[in-house]
XYZ file of C-alpha atoms in Angstrom:
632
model
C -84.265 -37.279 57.630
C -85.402 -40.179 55.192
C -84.530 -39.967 51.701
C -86.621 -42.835 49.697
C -86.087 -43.238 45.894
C -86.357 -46.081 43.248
C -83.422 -45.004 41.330
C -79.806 -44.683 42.184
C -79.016 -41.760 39.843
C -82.028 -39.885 41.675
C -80.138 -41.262 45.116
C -76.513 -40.139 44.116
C -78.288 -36.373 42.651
C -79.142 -35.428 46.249
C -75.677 -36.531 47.762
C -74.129 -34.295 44.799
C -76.085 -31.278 45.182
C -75.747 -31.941 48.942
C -72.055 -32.007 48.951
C -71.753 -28.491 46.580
C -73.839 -26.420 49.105
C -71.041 -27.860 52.000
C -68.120 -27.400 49.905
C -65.886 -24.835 51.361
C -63.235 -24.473 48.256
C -66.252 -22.176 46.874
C -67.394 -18.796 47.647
C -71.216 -18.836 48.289
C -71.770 -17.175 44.913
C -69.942 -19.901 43.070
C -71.588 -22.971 45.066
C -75.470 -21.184 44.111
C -73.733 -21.173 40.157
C -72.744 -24.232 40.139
C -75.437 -25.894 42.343
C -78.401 -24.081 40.242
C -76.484 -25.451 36.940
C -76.566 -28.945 37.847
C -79.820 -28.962 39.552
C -81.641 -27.002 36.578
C -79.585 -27.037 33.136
C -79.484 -30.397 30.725
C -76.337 -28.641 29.153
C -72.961 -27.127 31.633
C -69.899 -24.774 31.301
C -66.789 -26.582 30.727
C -66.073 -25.749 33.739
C -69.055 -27.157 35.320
C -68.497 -30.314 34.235
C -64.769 -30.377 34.997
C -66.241 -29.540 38.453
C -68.970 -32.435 38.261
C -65.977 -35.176 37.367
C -63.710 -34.255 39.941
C -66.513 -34.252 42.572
C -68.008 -37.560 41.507
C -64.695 -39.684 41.564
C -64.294 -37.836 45.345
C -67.675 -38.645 46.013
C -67.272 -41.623 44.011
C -64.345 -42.471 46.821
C -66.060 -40.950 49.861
C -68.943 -43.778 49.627
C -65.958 -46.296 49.489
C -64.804 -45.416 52.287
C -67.780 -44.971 54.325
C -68.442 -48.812 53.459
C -65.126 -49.885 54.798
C -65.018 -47.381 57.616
C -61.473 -45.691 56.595
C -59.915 -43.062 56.445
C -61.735 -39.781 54.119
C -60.161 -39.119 51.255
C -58.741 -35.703 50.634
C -58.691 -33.752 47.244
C -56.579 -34.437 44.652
C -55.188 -32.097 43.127
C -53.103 -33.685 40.681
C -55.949 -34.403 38.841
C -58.357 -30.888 39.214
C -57.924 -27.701 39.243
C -57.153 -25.713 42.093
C -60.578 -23.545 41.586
C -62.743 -26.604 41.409
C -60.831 -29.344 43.996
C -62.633 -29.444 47.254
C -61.381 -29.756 50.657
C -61.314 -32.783 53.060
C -63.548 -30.838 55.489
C -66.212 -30.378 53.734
C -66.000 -34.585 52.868
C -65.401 -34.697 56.583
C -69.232 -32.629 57.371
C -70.843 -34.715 54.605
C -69.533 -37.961 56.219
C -70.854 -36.532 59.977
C -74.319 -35.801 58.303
C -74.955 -38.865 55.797
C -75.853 -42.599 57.355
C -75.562 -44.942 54.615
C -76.364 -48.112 56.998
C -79.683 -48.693 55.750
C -78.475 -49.290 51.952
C -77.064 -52.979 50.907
C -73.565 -53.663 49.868
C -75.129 -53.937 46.085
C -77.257 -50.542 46.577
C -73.958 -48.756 47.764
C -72.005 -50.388 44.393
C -74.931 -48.838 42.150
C -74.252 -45.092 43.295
C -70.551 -45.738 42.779
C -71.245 -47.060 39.130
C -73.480 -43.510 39.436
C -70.500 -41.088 40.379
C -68.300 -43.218 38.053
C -70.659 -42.463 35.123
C -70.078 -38.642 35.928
C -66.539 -38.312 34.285
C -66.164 -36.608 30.817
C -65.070 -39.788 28.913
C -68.252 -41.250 29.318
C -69.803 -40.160 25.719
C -73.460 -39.314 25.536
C -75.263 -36.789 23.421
C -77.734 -34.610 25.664
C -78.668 -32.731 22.978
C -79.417 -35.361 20.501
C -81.437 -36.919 23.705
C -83.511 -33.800 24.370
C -84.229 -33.537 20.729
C -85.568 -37.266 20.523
C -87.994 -37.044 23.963
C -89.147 -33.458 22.227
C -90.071 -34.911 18.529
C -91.894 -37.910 21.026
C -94.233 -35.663 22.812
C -94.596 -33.066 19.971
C -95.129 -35.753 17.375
C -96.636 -34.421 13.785
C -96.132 -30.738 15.416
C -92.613 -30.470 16.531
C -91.876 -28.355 13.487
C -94.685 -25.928 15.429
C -93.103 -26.319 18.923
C -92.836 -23.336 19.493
C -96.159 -22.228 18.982
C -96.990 -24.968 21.642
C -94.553 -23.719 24.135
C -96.415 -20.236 23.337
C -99.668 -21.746 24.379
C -98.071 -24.080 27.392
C -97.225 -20.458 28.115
C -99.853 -18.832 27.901
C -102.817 -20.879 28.708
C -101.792 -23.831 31.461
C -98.749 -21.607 32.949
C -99.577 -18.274 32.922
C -103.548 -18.846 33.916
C -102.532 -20.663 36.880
C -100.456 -17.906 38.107
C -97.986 -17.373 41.055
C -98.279 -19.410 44.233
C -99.534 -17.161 47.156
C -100.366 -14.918 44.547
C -103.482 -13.661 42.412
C -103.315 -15.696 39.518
C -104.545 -12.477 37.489
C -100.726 -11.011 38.157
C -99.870 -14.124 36.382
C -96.456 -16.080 36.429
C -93.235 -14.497 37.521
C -91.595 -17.366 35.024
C -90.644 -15.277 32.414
C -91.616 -16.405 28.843
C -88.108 -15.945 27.096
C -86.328 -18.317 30.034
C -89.289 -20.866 29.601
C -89.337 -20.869 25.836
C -85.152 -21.402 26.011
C -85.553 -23.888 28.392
C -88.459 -25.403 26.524
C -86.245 -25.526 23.265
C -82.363 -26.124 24.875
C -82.775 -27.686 28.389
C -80.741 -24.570 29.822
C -82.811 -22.681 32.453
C -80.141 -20.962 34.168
C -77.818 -19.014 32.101
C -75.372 -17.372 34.371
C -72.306 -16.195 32.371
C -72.096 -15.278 29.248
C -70.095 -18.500 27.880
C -70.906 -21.723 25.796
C -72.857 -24.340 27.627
C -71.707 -27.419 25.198
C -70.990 -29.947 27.648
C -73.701 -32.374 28.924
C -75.313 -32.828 32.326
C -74.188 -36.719 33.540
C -76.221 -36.433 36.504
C -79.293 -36.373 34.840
C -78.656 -39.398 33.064
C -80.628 -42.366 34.317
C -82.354 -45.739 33.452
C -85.719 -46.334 32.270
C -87.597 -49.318 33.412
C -89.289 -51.162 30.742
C -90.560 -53.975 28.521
C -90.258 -54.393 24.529
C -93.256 -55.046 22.534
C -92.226 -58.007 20.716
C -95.617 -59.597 20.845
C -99.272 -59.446 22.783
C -100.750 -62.207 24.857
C -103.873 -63.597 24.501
C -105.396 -60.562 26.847
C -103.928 -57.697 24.501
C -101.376 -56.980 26.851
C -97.683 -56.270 25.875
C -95.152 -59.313 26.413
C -91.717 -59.023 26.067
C -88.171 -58.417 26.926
C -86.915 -56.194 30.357
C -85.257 -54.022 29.347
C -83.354 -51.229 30.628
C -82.839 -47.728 28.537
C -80.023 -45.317 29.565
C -80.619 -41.482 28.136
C -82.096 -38.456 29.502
C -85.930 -39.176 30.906
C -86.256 -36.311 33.202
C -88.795 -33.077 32.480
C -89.153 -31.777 28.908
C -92.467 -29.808 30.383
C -93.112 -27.740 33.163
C -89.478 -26.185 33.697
C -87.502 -26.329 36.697
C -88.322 -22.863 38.075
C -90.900 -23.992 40.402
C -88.030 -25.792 42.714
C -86.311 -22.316 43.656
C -88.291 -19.804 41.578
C -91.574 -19.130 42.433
C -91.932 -18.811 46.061
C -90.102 -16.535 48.337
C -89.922 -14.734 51.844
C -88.773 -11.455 50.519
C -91.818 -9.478 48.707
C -89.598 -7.208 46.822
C -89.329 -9.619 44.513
C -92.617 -9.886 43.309
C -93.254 -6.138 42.973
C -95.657 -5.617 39.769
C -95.218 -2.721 37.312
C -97.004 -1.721 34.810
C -98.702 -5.409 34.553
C -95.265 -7.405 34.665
C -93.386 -8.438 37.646
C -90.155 -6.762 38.088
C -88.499 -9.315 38.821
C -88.027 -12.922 37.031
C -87.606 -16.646 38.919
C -84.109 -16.754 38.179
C -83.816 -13.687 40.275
C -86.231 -15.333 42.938
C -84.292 -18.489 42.712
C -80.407 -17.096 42.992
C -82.124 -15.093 45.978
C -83.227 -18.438 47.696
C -80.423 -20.670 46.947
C -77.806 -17.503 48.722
C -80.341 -17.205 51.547
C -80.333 -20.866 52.321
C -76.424 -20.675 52.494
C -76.218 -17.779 54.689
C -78.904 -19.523 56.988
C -77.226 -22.392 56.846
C -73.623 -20.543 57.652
C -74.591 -18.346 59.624
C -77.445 -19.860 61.517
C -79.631 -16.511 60.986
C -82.307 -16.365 58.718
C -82.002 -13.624 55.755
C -83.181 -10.055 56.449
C -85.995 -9.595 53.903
C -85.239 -6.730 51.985
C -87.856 -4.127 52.857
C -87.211 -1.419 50.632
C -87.396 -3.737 47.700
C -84.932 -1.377 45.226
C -81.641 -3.617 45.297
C -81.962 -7.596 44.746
C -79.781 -10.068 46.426
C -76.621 -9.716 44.235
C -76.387 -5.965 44.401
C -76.765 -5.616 48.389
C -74.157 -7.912 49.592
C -71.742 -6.949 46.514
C -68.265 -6.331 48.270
C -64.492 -6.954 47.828
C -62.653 -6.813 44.800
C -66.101 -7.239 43.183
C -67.892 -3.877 44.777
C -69.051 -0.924 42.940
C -66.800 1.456 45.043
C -63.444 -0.543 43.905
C -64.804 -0.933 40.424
C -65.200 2.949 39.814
C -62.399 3.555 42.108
C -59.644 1.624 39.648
C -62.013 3.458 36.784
C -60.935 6.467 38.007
C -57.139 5.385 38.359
C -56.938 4.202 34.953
C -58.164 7.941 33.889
C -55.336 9.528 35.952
C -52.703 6.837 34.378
C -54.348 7.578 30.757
C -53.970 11.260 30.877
C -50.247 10.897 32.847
C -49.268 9.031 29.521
C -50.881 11.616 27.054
C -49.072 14.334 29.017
C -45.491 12.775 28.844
C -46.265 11.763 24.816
C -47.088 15.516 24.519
C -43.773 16.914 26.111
C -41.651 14.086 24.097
C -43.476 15.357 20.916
C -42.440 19.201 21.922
C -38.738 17.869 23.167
C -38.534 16.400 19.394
C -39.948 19.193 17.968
C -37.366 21.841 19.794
C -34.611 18.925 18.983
C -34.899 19.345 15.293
C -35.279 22.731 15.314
C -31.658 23.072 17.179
C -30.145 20.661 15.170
C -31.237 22.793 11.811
C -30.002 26.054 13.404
C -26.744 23.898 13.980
C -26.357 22.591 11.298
C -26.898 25.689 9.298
C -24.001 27.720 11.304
C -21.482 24.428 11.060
C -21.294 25.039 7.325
C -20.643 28.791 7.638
C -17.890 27.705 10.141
C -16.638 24.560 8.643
C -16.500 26.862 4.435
C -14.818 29.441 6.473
C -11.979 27.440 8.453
C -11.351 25.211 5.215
C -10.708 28.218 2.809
C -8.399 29.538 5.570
C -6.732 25.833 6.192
C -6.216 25.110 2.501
C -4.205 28.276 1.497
C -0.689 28.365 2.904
C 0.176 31.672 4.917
C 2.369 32.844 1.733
C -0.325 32.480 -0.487
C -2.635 33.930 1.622
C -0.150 37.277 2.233
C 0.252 37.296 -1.245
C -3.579 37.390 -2.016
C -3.979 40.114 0.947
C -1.114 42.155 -1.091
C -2.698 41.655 -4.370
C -5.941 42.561 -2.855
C -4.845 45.750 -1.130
C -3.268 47.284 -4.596
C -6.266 46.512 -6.598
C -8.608 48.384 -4.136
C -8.538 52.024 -3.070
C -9.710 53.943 0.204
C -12.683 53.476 1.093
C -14.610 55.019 3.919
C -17.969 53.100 5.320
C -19.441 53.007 8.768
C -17.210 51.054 11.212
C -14.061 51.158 9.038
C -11.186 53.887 8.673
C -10.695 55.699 5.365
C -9.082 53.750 2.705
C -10.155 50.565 3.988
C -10.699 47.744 1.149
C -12.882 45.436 4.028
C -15.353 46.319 6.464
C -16.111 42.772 8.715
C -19.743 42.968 9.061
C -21.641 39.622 10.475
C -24.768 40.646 8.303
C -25.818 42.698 5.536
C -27.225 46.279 6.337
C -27.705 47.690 2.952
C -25.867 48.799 -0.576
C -22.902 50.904 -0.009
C -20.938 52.600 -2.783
C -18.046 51.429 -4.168
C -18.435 47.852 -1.981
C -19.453 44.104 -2.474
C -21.354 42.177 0.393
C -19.808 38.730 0.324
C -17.461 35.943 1.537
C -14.098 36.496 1.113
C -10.500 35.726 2.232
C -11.297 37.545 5.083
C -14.516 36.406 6.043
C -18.151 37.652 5.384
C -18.096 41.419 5.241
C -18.384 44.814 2.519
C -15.218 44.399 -0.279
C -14.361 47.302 -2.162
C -14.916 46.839 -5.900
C -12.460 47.649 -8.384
C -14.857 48.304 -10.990
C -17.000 50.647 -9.310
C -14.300 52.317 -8.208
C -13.169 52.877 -12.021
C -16.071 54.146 -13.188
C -16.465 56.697 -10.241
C -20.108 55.622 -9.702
C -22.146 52.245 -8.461
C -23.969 50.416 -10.984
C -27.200 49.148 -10.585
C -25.751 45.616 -10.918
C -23.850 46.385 -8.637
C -26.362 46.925 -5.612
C -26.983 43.419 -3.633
C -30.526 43.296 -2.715
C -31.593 40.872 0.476
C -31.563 37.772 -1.701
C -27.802 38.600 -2.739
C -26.986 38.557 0.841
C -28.461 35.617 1.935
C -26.449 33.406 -0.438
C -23.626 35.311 0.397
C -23.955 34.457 3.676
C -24.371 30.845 2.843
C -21.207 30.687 0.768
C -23.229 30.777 -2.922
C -22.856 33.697 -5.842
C -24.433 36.560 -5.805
C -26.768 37.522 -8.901
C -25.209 40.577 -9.577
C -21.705 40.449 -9.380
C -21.194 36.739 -10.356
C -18.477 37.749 -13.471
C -16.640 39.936 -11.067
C -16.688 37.454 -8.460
C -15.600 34.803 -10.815
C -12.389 36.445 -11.874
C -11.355 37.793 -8.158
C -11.698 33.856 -7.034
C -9.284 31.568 -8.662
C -10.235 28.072 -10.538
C -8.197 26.213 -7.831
C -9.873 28.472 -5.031
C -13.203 27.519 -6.328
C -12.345 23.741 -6.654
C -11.459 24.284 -2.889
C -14.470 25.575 -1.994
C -16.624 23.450 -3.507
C -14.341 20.500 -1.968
C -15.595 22.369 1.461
C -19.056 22.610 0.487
C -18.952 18.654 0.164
C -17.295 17.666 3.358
C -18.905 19.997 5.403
C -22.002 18.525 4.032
C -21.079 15.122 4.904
C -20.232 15.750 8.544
C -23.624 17.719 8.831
C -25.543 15.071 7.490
C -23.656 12.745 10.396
C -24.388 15.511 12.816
C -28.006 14.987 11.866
C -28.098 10.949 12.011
C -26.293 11.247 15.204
C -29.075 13.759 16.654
C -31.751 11.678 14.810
C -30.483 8.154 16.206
C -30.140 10.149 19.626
C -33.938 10.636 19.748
C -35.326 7.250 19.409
C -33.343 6.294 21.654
C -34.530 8.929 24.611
C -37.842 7.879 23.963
C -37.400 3.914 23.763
C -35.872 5.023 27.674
C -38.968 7.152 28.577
C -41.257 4.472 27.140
C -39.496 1.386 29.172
C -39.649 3.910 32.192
C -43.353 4.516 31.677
C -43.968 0.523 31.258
C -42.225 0.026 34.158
C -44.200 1.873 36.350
C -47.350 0.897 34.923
C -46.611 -2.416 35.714
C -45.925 -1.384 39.254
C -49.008 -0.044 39.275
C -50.602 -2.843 38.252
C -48.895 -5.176 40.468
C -49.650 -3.423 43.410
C -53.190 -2.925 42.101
C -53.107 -7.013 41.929
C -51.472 -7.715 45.555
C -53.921 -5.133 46.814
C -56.659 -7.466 45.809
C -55.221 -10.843 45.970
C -54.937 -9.711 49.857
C -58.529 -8.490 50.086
C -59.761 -11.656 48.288
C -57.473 -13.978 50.803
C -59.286 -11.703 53.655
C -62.755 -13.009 52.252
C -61.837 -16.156 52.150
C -60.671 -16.750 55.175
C -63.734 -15.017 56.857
C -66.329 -17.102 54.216
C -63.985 -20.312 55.833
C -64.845 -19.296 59.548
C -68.158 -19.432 58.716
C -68.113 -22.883 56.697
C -66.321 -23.813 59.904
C -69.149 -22.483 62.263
C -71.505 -24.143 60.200
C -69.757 -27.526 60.063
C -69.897 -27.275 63.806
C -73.660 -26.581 63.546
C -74.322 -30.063 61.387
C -72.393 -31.546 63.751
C -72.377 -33.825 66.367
C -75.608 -35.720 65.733
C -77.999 -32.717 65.022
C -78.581 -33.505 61.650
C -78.523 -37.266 60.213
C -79.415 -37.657 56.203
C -80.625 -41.473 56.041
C -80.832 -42.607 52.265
C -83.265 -45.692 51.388
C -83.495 -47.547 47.915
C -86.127 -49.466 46.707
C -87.165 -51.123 43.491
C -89.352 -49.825 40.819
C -92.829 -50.896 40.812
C -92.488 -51.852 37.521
C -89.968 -54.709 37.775
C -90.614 -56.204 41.590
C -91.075 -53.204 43.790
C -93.805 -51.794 45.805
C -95.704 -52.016 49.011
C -93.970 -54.666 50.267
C -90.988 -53.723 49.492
C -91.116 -50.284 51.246
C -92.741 -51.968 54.324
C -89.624 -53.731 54.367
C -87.159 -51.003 54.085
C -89.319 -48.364 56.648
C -93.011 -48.768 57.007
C -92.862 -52.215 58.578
C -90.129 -51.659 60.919
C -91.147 -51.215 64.472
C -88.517 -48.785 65.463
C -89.871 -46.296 63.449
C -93.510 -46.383 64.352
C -94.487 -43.322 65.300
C -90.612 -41.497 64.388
C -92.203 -38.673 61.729
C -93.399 -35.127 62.085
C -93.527 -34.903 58.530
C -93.538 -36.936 55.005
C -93.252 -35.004 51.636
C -93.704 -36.689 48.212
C -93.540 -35.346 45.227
C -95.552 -35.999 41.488
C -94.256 -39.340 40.952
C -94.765 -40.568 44.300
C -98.392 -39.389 45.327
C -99.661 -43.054 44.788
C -97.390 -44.075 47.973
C -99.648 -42.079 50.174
C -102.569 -44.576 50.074
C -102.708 -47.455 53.045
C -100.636 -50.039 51.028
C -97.369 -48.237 51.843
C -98.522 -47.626 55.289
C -96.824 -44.379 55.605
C -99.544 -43.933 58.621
C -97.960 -46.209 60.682
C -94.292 -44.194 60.842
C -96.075 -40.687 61.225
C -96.776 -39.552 64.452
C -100.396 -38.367 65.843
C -100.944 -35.088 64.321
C -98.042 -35.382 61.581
C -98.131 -33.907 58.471
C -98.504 -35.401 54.920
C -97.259 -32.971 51.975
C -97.781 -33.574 48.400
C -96.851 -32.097 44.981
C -99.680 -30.071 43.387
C -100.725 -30.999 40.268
C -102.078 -27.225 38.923
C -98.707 -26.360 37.563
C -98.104 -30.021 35.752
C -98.614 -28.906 31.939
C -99.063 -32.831 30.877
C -102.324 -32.277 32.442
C -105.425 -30.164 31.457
C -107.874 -28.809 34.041
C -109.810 -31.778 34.871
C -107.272 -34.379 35.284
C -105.268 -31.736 37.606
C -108.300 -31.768 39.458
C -108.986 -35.421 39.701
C -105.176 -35.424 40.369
C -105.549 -32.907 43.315
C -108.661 -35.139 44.857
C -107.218 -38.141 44.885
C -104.113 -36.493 46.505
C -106.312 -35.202 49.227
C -108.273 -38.569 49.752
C -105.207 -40.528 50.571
C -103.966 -37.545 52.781
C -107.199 -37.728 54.539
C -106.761 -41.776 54.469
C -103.923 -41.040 56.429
């Protein structure tokens, strides 16, 4: 195969795209990204253009080397990234397909100043370059473009239709992607991320003279000059490379007056069906059922639907785990406090209790018990023998005649009072109600009998027992820190257990995958390697030609001397294909009769879908294409 073109950028372009589609550092999805992006989009990823750099200085190298027959070089990674470095085999299948023989020492310099002219440092403006060719075809109206894209649209585009299809259907372009193409230069928006950085290899020279001054026949004389910027299509969108024609029907299934399906769809369908062809040697199964596009059949790995809902439904099981344990730690804290209240409530009962009985010496406390005994007389109760002045009893069970309910020397229990006993009857004041009982349980005065209470129990007694009151309070209030400093601990333990085991979890969720993704890769390499083996060995040879613009010295003769005029390839092709810019090369000048042979084939670009022409110049243009094909 014989690649002519004018330009060196054009020249380097197909070696780059080229080289992506054999690059075997990328999973077929990324190359059709990444190869659609530069092909299509004025404006990359970051990424994308990291990519583009790296490949153009090893590109940049790999023509280098071819020119001094040495060694390939392999990737560097000290200056990429390991996701966008390519391998030395794929350099080493580019190097078995391309033949760069036929280009001169000077032609091979000019596509390394090309792939030099890819790195990031190199400054230029894309967007400030698509806004100055816009305001140059729009003129007076490019504050109304968009109402001309809407009738580019509408009228030219949409009127001519689908190819092999009836142009009533209309285009499968869709109007949104051609208007944002129209306005931004980005036709292929495939993740949803900033596309800031511009696209080097469409930058180019433009051929021309100034118009310093007129000769005497009106024509413009003046300097040569050469103008780098952006001077590829503002117009007609780059959806009818890869977007517009397909083997599978599904895609163009109409609904409801509108296709299903757009030409970015179309054109990620044809890019991934030319790899696997091209892997695989096997052309793509058209999808007959026409439900499921491209993407969505061959989805798989750690990407598939099955894996996707499968880790969905693990991270529900993990989520309500978690809720579960926070609900038993709130109960456990709940049930925590609730001891420690019940605690702390008996520990002062126990601690008033053992101080009264520590602080009084055993002769004061016999002399108290003596004293006590005189004052009271028999008494008879439940539980007790007659003439008892104290009946233990843990809680209170009702007023009894002739007795107290409260703390005493010896302990809580029903003390015989000295006054009812006098009088021969029980006062009301006397009676301790349910209240009463409760604070004597607690170690506090009765409402009742808080005088006669005050002069059985001493000054010093009472300083004692308030001394009581206040320690035992203290060491209750430690109990509680204690048991309240105990609990955030327990669950700072149970949390760093739970983290730990999620992030088990998660690691083996990540090995799990990074082995399954490793398994892909190294069956997507087998079938790079198959396919290397395929190019190989002489069955396909890519033979690059450059000639000179017509505009500053080239032309017929030129290309007679580069391939037409050249004896050993009389009679060599089956098949020549030009496109737009090219069509005049078809006439006898060129004499691209000579190197077809009898019965070859001439193809041309149509002009019906070129928007810089109405309908009779893309029929004059269409004419004169057939005349020279019929010249032929």
């Amino acid at each position: 195969m014989y690649v002519y073109e004018e330009e060196p950028e054009n020249l380097a372009r197909h070696i780059l795209l080229l080289s992506v589609l054999l690059d075997s550092s990328l999973l077929p999805k990324e190359r059709m990204d990444i190869f659609l992006e530069l092909h299509s989009n004025a404006l990359l990823r970051e990424r994308t253009a990291t990519y583009l750099e790296n490949r153009g200085r090893e590109l940049e190298a790999f023509i280098v080397s071819l020119s001094s027959k040495g060694e390939l070089p392999t990737a560097n990674a000290s200056k990429a990234d390991s996701t966008t470095t390519t391998s030395s085999s794929s350099l080493a299948v580019l190097a078995s397909i391309l033949d760069i023989s036929m280009l001169k020492f000077q032609d091979r310099d000019k596509l390394v100043d090309v792939f030099k002219a890819y790195r990031r440092s190199v400054p230029f403006d894309m967007v400030k370059a698509w806004d100055i060719r816009s305001r140059k075809w729009y003129g007076d109206r490019f504050d109304f473009r968009r109402n001309m894209i809407d009738w580019d649209y509408h009228m030219p585009l949409l009127q001519a239709g689908t190819p092999g299809l009836d142009p009533a259907s209309g285009s499968i372009i869709h109007y949104h992607h051609f208007r944002f193409w129209r306005m931004t230069g980005i036709a292929f928006e495939l993740r949803d991320s900033q596309y800031n950085e511009p696209n080097r290899s469409l930058i180019s020279n433009a051929v021309g003279r100034t118009k310093d001054f007129k000769d005497r026949n009106g024509r413009d004389v003046g300097r040569s000059v050469n103008a780098w910027g952006y001077w590829g299509d503002i117009l007609n969108s780059p959806y009818h490379c890869f977007g517009t024609v397909s083997e599978d029907p599904s895609f163009f299934k109409i609904t409801n007056k509108q296709f299903v399906r757009t030409a970015v769809d179309v054109a990620e369908h044809n890019v991934l069906s030319l790899l696997h062809e091209l892997r695989t040697g096997e052309p793509w199964t058209p999808n007959s059922s026409g439900g499921e596009a491209h993407r969505a059949r061959v989805a798989r790995g750690p990407t598939s639907i099955a894996d996707l809902e499968e880790e969905s439904n693990k991270r529900q099981k993990a989520e309500a785990a978690c809720k579960e344990q926070q609900q038993q730690q709130q109960q456990q804290q709940q049930q925590q406090q609730q001891d420690g209240t019940g605690a702390a409530h008996h520990g002062l009962e126990d601690g008033l209790r053992t101080k009264l009985q520590l602080d009084s010496t055993p002769a004061e406390q016999q002399q108290q018990q003596q004293q006590q005994h005189q004052a009271m007389g028999p008494v008879q109760g439940a539980g007790s023998t007659p003439g008892a002045s104290f009946m233990p009893c843990a809680a209170f069970q009702g007023p009894r005649a002739g007795y107290v309910f409260k703390m005493g020397d010896h302990g809580i229990g029903y003390y015989a009072d000295e006054g009812q006993q006098g009088a021969g009857q029980a006062s009301c004041g006397d009676v301790m109600t349910a209240e009463d009982a409760a604070r004597a349980q607690l170690g506090r005065p009765v409402h009742g009998g808080e005088a006669g209470q005050q002069g059985e129990v001493q000054a010093p007694q009472a300083e004692e027992v308030a001394r009581a009151r206040h320690q035992q309070g203290r060491s209750t209030q430690g109990e509680e820190a204690g048991q309240q400093g105990e609990v955030p601990a327990l669950q700072a333990e149970e949390q760093q257990a739970t983290q730990q085991a999620t992030q088990q979890a998660a690691q083996q969720l990540q090995d799990g995958m990074a082995k399954e993704e490793e398994a892909i890769r190294q069956a997507e390499a087998r079938l790079d390697a198959a396919a290397a083996q395929r190019l190989g060995g002489g069955r396909v040879r890519l033979v690059p030609l450059l000639g000179t613009p017509s505009g500053v010295g080239g032309g017929p003769q030129e290309f007679g001397k580069l391939l037409s005029g050249k004896a050993k390839f009389a009679g060599k092709f089956n098949l020549v294909t030009v496109g737009q810019r090219h069509v005049h090369m078809l006439g006898r000048d060129y004499g691209i009769n000579k190197v077809l042979v009898p019965g070859g084939l001439a193809v041309a670009e149509s002009g019906k879908y070129m928007l810089q022409l109405n309908k009779e110049q893309a029929k004059a243009f269409e004419g004169a294409s057939v005349q020279m094909k019929q010249s032929l």
